[in-house]
mmCIF file with all atom_site columns, C-alpha atoms in Angstrom:
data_model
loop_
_atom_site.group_PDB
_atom_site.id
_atom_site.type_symbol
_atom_site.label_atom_id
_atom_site.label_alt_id
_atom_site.label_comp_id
_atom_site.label_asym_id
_atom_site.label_entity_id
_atom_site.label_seq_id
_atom_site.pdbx_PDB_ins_code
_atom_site.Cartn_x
_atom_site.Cartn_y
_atom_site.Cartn_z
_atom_site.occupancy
_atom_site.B_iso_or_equiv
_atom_site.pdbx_formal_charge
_atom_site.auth_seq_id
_atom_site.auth_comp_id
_atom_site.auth_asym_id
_atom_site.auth_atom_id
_atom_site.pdbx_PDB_model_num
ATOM 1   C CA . UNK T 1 1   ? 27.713  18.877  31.787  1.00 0.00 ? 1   UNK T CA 1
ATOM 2   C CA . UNK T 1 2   ? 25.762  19.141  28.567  1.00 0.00 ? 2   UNK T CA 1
ATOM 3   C CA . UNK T 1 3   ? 22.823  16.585  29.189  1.00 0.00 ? 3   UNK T CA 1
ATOM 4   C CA . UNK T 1 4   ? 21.413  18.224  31.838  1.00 0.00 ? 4   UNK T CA 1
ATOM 5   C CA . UNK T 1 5   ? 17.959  19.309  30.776  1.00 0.00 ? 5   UNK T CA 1
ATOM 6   C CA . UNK T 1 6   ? 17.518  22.875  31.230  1.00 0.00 ? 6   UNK T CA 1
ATOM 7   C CA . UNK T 1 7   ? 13.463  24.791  31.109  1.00 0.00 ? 7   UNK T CA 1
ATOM 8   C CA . UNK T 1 8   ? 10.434  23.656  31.536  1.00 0.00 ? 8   UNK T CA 1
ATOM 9   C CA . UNK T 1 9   ? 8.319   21.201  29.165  1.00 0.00 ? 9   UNK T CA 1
ATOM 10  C CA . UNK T 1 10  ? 6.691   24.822  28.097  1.00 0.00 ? 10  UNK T CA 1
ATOM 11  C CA . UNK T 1 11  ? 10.797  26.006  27.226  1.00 0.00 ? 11  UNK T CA 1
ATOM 12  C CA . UNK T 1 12  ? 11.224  23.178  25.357  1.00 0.00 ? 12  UNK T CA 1
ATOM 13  C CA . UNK T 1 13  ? 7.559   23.845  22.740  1.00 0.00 ? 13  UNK T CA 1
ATOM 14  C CA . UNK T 1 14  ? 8.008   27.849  22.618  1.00 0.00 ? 14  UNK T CA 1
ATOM 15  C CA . UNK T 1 15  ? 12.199  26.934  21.208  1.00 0.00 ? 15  UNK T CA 1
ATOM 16  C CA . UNK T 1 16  ? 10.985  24.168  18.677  1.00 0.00 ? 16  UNK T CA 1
ATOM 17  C CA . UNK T 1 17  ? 8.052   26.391  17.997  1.00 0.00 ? 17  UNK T CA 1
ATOM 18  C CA . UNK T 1 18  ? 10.667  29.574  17.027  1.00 0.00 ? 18  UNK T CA 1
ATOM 19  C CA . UNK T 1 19  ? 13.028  27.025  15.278  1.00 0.00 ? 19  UNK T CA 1
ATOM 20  C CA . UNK T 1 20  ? 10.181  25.413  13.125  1.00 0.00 ? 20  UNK T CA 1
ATOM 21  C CA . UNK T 1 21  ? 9.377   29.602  12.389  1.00 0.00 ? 21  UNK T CA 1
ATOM 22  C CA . UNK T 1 22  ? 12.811  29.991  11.099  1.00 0.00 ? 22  UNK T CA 1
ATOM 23  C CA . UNK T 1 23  ? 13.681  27.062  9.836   1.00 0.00 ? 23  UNK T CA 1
ATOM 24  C CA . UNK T 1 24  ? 14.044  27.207  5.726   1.00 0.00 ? 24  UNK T CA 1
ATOM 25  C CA . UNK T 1 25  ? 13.194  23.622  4.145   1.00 0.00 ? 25  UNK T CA 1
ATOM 26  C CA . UNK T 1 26  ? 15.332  23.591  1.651   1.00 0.00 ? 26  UNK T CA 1
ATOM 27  C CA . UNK T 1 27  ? 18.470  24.663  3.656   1.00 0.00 ? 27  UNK T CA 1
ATOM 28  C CA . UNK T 1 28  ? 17.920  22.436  7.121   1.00 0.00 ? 28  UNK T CA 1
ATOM 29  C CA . UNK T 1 29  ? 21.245  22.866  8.110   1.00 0.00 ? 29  UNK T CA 1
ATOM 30  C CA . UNK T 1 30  ? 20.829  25.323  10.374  1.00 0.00 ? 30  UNK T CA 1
ATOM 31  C CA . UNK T 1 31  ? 17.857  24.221  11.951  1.00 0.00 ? 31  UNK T CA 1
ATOM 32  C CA . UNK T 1 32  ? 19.297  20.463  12.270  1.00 0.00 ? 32  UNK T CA 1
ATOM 33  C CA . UNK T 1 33  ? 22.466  22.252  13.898  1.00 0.00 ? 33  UNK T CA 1
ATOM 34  C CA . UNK T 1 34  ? 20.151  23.859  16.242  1.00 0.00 ? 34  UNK T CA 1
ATOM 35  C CA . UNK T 1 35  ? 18.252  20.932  16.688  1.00 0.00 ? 35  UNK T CA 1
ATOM 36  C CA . UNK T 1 36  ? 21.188  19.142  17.163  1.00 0.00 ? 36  UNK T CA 1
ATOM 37  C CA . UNK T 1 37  ? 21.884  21.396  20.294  1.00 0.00 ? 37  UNK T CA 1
ATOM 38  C CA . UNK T 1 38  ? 18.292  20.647  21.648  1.00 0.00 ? 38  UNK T CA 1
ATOM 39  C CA . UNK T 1 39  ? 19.234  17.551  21.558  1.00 0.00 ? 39  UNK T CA 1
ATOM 40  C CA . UNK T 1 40  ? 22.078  17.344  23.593  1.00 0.00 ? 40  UNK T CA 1
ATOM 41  C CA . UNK T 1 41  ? 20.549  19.369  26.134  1.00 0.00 ? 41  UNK T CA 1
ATOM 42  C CA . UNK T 1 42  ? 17.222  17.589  26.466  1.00 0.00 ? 42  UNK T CA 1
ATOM 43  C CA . UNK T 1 43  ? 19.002  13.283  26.286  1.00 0.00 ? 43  UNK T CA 1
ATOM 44  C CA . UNK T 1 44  ? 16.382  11.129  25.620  1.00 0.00 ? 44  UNK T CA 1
ATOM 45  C CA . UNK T 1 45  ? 13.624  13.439  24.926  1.00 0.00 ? 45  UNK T CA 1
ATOM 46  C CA . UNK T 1 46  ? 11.508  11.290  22.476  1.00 0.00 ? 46  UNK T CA 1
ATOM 47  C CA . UNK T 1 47  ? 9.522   14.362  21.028  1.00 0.00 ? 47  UNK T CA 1
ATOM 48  C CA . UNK T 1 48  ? 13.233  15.966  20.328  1.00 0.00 ? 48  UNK T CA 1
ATOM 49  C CA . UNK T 1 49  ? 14.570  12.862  19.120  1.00 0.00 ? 49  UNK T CA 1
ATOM 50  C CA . UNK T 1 50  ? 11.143  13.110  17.021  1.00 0.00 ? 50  UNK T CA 1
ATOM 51  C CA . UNK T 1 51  ? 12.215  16.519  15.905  1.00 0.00 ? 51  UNK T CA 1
ATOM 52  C CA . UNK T 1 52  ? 15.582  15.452  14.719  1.00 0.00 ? 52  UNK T CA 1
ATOM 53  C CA . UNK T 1 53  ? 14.656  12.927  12.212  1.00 0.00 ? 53  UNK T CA 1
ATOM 54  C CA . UNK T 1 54  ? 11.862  15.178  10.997  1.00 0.00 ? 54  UNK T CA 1
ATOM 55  C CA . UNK T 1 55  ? 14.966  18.073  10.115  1.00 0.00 ? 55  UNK T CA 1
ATOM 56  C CA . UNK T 1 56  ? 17.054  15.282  8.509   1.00 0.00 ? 56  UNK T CA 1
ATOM 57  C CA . UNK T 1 57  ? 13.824  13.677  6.834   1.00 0.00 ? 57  UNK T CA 1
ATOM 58  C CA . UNK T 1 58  ? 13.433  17.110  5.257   1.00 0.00 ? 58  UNK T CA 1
ATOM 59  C CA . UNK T 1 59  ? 16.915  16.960  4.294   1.00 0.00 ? 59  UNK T CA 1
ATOM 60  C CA . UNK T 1 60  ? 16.583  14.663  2.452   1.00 0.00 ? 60  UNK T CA 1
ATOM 61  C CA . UNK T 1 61  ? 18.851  12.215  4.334   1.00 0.00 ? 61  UNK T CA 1
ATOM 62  C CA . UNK T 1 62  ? 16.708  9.396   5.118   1.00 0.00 ? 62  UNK T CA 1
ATOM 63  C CA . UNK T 1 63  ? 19.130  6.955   6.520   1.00 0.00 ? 63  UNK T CA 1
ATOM 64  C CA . UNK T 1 64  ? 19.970  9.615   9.276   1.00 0.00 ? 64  UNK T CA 1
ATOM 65  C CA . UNK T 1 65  ? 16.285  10.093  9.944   1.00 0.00 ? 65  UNK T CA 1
ATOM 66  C CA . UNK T 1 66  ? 15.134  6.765   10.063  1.00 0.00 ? 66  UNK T CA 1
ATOM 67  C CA . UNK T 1 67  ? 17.393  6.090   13.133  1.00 0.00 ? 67  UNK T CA 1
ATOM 68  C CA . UNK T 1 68  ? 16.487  9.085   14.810  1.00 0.00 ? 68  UNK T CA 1
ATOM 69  C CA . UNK T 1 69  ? 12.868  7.953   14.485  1.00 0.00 ? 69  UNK T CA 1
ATOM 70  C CA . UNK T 1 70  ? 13.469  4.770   15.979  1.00 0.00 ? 70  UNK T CA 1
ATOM 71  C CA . UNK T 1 71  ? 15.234  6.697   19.048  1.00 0.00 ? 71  UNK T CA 1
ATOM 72  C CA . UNK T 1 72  ? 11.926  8.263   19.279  1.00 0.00 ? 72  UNK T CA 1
ATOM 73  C CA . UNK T 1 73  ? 9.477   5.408   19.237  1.00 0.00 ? 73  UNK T CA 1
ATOM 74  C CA . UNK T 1 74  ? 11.947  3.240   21.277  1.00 0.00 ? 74  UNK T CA 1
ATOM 75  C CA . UNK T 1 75  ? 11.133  5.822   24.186  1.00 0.00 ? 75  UNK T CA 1
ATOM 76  C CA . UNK T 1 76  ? 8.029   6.477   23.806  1.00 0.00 ? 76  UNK T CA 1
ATOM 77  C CA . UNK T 1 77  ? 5.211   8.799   21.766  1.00 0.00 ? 77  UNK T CA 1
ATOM 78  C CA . UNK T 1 78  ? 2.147   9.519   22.417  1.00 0.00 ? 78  UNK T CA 1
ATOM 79  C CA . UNK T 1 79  ? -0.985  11.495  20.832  1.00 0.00 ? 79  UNK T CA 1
ATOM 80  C CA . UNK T 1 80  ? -0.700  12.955  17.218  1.00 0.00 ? 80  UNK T CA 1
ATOM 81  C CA . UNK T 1 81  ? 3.318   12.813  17.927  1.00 0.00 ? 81  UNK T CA 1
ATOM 82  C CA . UNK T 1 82  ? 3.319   9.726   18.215  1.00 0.00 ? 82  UNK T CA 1
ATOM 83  C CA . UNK T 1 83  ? 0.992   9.533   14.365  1.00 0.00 ? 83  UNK T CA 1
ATOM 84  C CA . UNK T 1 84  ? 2.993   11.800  12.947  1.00 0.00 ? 84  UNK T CA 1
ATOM 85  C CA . UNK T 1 85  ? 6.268   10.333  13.372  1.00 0.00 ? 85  UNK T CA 1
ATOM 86  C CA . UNK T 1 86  ? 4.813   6.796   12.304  1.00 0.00 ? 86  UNK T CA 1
ATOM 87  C CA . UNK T 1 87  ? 3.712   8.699   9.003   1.00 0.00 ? 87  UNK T CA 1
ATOM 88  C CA . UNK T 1 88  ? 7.280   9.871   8.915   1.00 0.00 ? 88  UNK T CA 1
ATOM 89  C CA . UNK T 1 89  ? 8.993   7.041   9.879   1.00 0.00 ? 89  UNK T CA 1
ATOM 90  C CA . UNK T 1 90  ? 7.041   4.797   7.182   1.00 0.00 ? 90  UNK T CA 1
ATOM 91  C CA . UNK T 1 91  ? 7.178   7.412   4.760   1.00 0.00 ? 91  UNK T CA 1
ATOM 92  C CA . UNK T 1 92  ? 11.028  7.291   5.006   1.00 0.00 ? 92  UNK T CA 1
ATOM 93  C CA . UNK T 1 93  ? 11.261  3.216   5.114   1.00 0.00 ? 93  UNK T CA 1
ATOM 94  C CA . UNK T 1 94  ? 9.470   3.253   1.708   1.00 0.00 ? 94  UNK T CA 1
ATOM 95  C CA . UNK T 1 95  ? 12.139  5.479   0.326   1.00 0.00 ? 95  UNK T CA 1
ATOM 96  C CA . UNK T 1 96  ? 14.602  3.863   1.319   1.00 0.00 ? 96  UNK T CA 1
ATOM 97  C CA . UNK T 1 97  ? 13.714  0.667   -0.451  1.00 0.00 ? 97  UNK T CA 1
ATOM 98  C CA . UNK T 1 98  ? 12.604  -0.720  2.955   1.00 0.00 ? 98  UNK T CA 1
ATOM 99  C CA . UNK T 1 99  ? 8.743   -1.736  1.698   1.00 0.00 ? 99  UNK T CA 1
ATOM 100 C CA . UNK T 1 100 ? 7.682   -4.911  4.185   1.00 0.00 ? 100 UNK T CA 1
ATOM 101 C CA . UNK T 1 101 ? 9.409   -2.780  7.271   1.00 0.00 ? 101 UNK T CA 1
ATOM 102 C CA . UNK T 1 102 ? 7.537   0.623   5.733   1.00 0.00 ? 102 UNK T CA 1
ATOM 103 C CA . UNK T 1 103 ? 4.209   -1.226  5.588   1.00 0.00 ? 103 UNK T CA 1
ATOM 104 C CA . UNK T 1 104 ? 4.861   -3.027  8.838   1.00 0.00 ? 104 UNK T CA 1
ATOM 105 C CA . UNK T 1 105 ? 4.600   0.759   10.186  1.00 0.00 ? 105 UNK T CA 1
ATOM 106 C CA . UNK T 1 106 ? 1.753   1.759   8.714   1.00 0.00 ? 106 UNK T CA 1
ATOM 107 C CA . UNK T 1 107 ? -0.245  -1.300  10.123  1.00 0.00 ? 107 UNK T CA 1
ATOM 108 C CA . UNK T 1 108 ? 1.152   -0.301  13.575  1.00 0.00 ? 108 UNK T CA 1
ATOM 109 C CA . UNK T 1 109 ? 0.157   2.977   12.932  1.00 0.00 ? 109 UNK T CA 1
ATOM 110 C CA . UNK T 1 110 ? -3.339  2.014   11.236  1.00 0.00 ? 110 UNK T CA 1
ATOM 111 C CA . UNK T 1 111 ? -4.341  -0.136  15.036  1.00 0.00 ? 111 UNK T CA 1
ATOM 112 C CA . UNK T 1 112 ? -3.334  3.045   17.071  1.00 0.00 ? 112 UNK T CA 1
ATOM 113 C CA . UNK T 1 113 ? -4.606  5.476   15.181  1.00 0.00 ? 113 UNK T CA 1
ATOM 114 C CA . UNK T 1 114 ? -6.879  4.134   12.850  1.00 0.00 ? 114 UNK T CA 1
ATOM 115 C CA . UNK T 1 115 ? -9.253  7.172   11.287  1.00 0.00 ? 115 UNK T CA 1
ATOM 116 C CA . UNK T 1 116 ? -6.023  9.195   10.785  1.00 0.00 ? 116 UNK T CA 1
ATOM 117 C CA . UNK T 1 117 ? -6.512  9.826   6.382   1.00 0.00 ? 117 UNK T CA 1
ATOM 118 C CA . UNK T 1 118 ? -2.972  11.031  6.541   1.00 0.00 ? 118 UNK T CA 1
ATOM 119 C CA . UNK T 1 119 ? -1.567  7.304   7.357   1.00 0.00 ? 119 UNK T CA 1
ATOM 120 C CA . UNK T 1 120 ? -3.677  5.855   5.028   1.00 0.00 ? 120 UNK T CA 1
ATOM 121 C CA . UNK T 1 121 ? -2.918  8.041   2.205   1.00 0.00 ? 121 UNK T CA 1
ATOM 122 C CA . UNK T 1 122 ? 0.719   7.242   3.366   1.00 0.00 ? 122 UNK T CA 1
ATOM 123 C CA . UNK T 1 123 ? -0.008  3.710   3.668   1.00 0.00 ? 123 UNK T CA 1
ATOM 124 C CA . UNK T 1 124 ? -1.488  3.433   -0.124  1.00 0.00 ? 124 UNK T CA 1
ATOM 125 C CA . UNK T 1 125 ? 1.729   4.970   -1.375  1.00 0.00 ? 125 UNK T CA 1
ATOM 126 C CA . UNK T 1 126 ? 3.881   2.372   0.444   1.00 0.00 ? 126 UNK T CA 1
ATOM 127 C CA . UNK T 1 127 ? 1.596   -0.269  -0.933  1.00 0.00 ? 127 UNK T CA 1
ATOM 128 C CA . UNK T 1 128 ? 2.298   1.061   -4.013  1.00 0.00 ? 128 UNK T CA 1
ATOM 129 C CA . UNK T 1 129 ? 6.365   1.413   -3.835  1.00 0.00 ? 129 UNK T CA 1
ATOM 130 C CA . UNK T 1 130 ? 5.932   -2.263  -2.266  1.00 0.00 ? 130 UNK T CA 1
ATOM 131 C CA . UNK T 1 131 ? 4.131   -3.501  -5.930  1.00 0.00 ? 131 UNK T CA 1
ATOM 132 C CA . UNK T 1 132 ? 0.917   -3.762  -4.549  1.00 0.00 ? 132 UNK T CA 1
ATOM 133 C CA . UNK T 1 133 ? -0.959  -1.224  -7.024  1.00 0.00 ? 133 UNK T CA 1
ATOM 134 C CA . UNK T 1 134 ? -4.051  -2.861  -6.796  1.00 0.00 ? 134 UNK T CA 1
ATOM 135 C CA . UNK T 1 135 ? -3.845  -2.779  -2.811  1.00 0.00 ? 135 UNK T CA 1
ATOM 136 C CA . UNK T 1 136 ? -2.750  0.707   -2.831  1.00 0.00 ? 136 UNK T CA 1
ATOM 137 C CA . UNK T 1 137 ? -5.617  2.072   -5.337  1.00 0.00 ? 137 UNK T CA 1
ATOM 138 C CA . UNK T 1 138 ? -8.536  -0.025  -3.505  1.00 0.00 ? 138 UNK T CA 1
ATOM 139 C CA . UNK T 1 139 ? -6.766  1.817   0.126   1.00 0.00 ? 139 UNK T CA 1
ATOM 140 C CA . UNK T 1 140 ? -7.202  5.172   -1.805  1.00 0.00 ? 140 UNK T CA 1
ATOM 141 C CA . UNK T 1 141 ? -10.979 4.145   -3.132  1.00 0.00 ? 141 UNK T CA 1
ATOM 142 C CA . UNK T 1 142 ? -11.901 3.573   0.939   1.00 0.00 ? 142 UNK T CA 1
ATOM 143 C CA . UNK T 1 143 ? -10.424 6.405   1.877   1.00 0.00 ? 143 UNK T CA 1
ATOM 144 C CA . UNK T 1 144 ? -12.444 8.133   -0.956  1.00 0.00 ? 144 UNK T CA 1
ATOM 145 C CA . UNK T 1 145 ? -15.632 7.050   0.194   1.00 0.00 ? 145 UNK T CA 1
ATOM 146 C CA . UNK T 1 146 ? -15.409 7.412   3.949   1.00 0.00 ? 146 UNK T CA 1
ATOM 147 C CA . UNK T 1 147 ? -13.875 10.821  3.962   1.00 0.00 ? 147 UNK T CA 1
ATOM 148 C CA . UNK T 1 148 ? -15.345 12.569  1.085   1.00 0.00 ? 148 UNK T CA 1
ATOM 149 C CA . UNK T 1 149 ? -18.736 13.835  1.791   1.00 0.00 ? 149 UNK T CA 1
ATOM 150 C CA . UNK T 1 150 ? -20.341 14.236  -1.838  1.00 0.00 ? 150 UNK T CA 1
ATOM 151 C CA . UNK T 1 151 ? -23.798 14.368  -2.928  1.00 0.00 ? 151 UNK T CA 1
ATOM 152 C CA . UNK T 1 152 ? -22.697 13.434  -5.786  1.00 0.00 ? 152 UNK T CA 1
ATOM 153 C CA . UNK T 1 153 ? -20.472 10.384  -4.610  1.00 0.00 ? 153 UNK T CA 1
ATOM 154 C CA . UNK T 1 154 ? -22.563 9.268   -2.075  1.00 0.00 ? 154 UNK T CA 1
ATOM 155 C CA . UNK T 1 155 ? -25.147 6.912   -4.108  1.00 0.00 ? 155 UNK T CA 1
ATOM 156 C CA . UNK T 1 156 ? -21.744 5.194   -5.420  1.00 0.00 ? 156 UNK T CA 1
ATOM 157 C CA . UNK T 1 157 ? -20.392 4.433   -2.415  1.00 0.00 ? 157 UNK T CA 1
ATOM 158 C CA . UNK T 1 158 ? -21.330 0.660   -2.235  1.00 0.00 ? 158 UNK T CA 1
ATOM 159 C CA . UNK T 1 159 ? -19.856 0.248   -5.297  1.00 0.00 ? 159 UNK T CA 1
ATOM 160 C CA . UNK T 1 160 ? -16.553 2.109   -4.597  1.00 0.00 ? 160 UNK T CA 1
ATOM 161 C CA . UNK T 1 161 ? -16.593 -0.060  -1.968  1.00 0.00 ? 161 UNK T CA 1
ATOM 162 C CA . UNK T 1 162 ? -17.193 -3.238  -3.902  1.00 0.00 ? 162 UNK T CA 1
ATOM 163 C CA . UNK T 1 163 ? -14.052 -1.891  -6.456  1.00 0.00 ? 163 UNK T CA 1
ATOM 164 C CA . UNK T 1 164 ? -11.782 -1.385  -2.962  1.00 0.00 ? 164 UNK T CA 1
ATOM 165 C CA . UNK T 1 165 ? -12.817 -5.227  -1.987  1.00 0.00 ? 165 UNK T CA 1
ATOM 166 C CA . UNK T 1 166 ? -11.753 -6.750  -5.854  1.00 0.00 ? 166 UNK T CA 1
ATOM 167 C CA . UNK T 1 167 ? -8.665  -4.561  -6.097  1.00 0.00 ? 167 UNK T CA 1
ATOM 168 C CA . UNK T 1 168 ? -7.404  -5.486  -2.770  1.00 0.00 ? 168 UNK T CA 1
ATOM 169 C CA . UNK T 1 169 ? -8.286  -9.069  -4.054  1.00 0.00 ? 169 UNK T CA 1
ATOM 170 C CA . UNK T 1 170 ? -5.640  -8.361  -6.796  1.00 0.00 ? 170 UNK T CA 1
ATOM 171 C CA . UNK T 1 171 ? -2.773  -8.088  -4.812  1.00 0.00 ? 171 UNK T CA 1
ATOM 172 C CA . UNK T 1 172 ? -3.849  -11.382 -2.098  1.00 0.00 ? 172 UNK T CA 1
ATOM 173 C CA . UNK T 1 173 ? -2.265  -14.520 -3.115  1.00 0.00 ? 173 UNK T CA 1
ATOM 174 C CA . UNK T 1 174 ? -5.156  -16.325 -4.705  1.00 0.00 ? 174 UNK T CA 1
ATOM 175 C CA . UNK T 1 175 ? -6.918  -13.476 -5.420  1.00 0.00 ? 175 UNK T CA 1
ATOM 176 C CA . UNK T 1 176 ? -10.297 -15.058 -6.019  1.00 0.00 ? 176 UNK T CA 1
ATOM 177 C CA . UNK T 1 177 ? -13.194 -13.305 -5.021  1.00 0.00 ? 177 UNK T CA 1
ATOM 178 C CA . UNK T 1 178 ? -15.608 -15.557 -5.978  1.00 0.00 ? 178 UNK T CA 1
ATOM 179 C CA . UNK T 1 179 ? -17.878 -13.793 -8.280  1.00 0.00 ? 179 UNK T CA 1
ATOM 180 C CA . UNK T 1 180 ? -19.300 -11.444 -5.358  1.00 0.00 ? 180 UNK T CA 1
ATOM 181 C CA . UNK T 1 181 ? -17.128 -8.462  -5.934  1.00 0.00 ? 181 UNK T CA 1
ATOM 182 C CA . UNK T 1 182 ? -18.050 -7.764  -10.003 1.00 0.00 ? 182 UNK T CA 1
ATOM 183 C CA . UNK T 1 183 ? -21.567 -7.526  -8.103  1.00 0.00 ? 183 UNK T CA 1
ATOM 184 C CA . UNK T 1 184 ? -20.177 -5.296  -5.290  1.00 0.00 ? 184 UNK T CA 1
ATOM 185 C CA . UNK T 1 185 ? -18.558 -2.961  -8.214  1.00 0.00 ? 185 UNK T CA 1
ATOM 186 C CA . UNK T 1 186 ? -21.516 -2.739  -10.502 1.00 0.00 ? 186 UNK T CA 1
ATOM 187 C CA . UNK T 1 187 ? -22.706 -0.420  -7.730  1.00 0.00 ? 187 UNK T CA 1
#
């Protein structure tokens, strides 16, 4: 039967290791064919199912990915796996026009793994797509100040702050802020 799983856990990283080494990004055919076959002999593998969506993501064919991803989650990921496909999985929601589910993600995403500056960079783009601008620029301004060490930067920090607080303030529904943040921004 094809489902049985065959190797070891170790089998399974060094052949996704060699087919990641081989693979060619802009012709994924052959590695989603081979990936394909991974598949089918390792069922219900969430890291392959993983795997899968990430070939198709690069594919360019979203809608294919998107399912695999949720195959993936559905089962279970853990670690930086488990961040990247949320990255991945979001990333792919927002292009496909999918901007509350795509954010819904990233705040998932932003309670498990919540110093990752890859999610939040992805998170500010999807913020973005979703016509929050204001949101998405203040996300980028934290992100800024908490993970850019500059001498330079550094005595502007409460005020990049104080800019992240009135964007976000933008994009809420009343968005007043009460005088404090023109204070906050003056630095």
């Amino acid at each position: 039967m094809n489902t049985v799983q065959a190797g070891t856990g170790e089998d399974l990283e060094a052949e996704l290791q060699r087919l990641f080494e081989a693979r060619n990004r802009k012709d994924m055919a052959p590695t989603i064919t081979a990936l394909l076959d991974v598949r089918n002999r390792y069922p219900g593998n969430a890291r392959v199912l993983y795997e899968v969506g990430g070939a198709y993501d690069t594919a360019g064919e979203e809608e294919t990915a998107a399912g695999f991803y949720e195959q993936a989650l559905a089962l279970g990921l853990e670690g930086d796996v488990l961040r990247r496909c949320y990255l991945q999985y979001g990333s792919t929601l927002r292009l496909l026009g999918r901007g509350e589910e795509s954010l819904a993600v990233f705040d998932r995403a932003r309670q498990a793994f919540p110093g990752s500056v890859s999610l939040g960079v992805f998170e500010a783009l999807s913020l973005h797509a979703a016509g929050k601008a204001n949101a998405a620029l203040a996300a980028l301004l934290v992100l800024l100040a908490e993970n850019v060490s500059s001498e330079d930067l550094h005595r502007y920090l409460p005020a990049l702050h104080g800019n992240a607080e009135y964007l976000a303030s933008l994009d809420d529904d009343d968005g007043d802020d009460g005088g404090d943040a023109a204070a906050a921004r003056r630095g």
